[in-house]
mmCIF file of C-alpha atoms in Angstrom:
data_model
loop_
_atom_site.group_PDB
_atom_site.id
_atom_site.type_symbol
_atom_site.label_atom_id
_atom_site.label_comp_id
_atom_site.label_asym_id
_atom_site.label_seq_id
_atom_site.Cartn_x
_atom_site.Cartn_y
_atom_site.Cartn_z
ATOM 1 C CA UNK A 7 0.000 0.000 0.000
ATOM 2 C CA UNK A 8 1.211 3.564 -1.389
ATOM 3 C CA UNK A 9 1.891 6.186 1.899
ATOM 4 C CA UNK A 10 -0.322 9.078 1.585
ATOM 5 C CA UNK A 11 1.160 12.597 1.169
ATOM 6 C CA UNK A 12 -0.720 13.311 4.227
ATOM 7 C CA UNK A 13 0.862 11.083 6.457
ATOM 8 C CA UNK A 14 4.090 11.917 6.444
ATOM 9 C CA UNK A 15 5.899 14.045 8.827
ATOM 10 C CA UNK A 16 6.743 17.794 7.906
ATOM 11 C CA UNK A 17 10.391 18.948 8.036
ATOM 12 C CA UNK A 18 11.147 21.571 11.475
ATOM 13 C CA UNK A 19 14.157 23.295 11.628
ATOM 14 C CA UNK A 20 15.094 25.527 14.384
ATOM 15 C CA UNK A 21 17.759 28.696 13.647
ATOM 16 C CA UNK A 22 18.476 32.384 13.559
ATOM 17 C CA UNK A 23 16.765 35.002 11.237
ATOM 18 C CA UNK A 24 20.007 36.336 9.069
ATOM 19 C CA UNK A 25 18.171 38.144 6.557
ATOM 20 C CA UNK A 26 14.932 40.192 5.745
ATOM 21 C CA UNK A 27 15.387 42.084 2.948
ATOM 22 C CA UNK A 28 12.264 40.439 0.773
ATOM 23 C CA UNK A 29 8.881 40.741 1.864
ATOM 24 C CA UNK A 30 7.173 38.113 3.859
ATOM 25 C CA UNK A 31 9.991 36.147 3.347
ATOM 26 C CA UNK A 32 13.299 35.397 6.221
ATOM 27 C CA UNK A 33 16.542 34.051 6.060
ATOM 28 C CA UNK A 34 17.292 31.325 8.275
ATOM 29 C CA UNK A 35 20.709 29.592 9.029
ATOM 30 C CA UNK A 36 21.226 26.202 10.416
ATOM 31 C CA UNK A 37 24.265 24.738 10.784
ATOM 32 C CA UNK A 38 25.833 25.254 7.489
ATOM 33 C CA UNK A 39 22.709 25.744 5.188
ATOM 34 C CA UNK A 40 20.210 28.424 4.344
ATOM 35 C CA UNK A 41 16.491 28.367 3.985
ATOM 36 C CA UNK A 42 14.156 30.775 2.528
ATOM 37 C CA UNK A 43 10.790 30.811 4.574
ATOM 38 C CA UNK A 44 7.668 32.436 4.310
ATOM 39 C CA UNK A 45 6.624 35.133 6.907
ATOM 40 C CA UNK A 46 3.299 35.648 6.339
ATOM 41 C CA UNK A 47 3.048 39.129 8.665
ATOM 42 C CA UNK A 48 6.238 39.910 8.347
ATOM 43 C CA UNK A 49 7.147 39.987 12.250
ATOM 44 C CA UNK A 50 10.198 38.141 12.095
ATOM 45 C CA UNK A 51 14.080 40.556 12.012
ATOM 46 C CA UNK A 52 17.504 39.606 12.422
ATOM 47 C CA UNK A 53 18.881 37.536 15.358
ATOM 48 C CA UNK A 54 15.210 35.983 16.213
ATOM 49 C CA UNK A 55 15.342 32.404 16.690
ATOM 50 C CA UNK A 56 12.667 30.698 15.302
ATOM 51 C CA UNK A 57 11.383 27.058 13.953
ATOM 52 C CA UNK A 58 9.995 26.602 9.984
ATOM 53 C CA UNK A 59 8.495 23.936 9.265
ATOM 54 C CA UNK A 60 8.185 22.562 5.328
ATOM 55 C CA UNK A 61 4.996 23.616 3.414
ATOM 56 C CA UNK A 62 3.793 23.244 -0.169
ATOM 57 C CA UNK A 63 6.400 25.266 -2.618
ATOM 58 C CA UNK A 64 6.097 28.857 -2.181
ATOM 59 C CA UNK A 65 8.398 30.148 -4.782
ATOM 60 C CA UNK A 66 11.746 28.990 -6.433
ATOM 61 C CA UNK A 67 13.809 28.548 -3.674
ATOM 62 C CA UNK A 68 10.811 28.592 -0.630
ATOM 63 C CA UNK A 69 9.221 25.873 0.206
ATOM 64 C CA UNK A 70 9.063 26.584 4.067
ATOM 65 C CA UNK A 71 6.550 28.779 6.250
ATOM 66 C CA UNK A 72 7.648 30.322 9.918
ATOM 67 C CA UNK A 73 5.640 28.119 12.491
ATOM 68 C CA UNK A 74 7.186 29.869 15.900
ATOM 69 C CA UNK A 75 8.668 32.354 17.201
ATOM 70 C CA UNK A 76 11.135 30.961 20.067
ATOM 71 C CA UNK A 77 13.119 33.761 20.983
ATOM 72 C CA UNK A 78 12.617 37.661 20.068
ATOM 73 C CA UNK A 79 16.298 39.184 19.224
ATOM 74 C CA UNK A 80 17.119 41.967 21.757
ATOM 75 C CA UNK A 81 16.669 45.648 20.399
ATOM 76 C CA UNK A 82 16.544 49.072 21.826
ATOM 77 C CA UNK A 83 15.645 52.163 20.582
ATOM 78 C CA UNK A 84 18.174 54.375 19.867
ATOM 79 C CA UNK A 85 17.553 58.190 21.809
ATOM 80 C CA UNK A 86 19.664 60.031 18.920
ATOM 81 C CA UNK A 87 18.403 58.965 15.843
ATOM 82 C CA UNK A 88 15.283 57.006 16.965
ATOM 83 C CA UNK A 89 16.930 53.352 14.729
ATOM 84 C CA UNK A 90 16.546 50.078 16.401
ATOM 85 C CA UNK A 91 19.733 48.848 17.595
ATOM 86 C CA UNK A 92 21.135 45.765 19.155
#
């Protein structure tokens, strides 16, 4: 008997947001290898670690969708120039 599609387990990864630069979409790190997931509200910036988990293909290259937020990167709001820094 043939598995069904639906059945199967979806891929998680867990890393660090190195790059938002597209919209919706985050750079993730793990290890050695980057991902390209979808960010559907766009709440996700650099240094937050978070988990993606595999979806149906957004694009070219992304094919996974941000399921958590773990951990928010630490920011404060520069007094001077009123920038986010870390």
């Amino acid at each position: 008997m043939r598995p069904s599609i639906f059945n199967l387990d979806r891929i998680n990864h867990i890393g660090v947001v190195i790059g938002t630069a597209m919209q919706k979409t985050v750079k993730e790190i793990i290890r050695h290898k980057n991902y390209l997931a979808h960010d559907e509200f766009e709440k996700c910036k650099l240094g937050d670690i978070i988990r993606i988990e595999q979806c149906h293909k957004i694009s070219r290259r992304k094919f996974f969708a941000v399921a958590e937020m773990i951990k928010r990167a630490e920011y404060y709001i520069d007094p001077d120039t009123g920038k986010e820094l870390r």
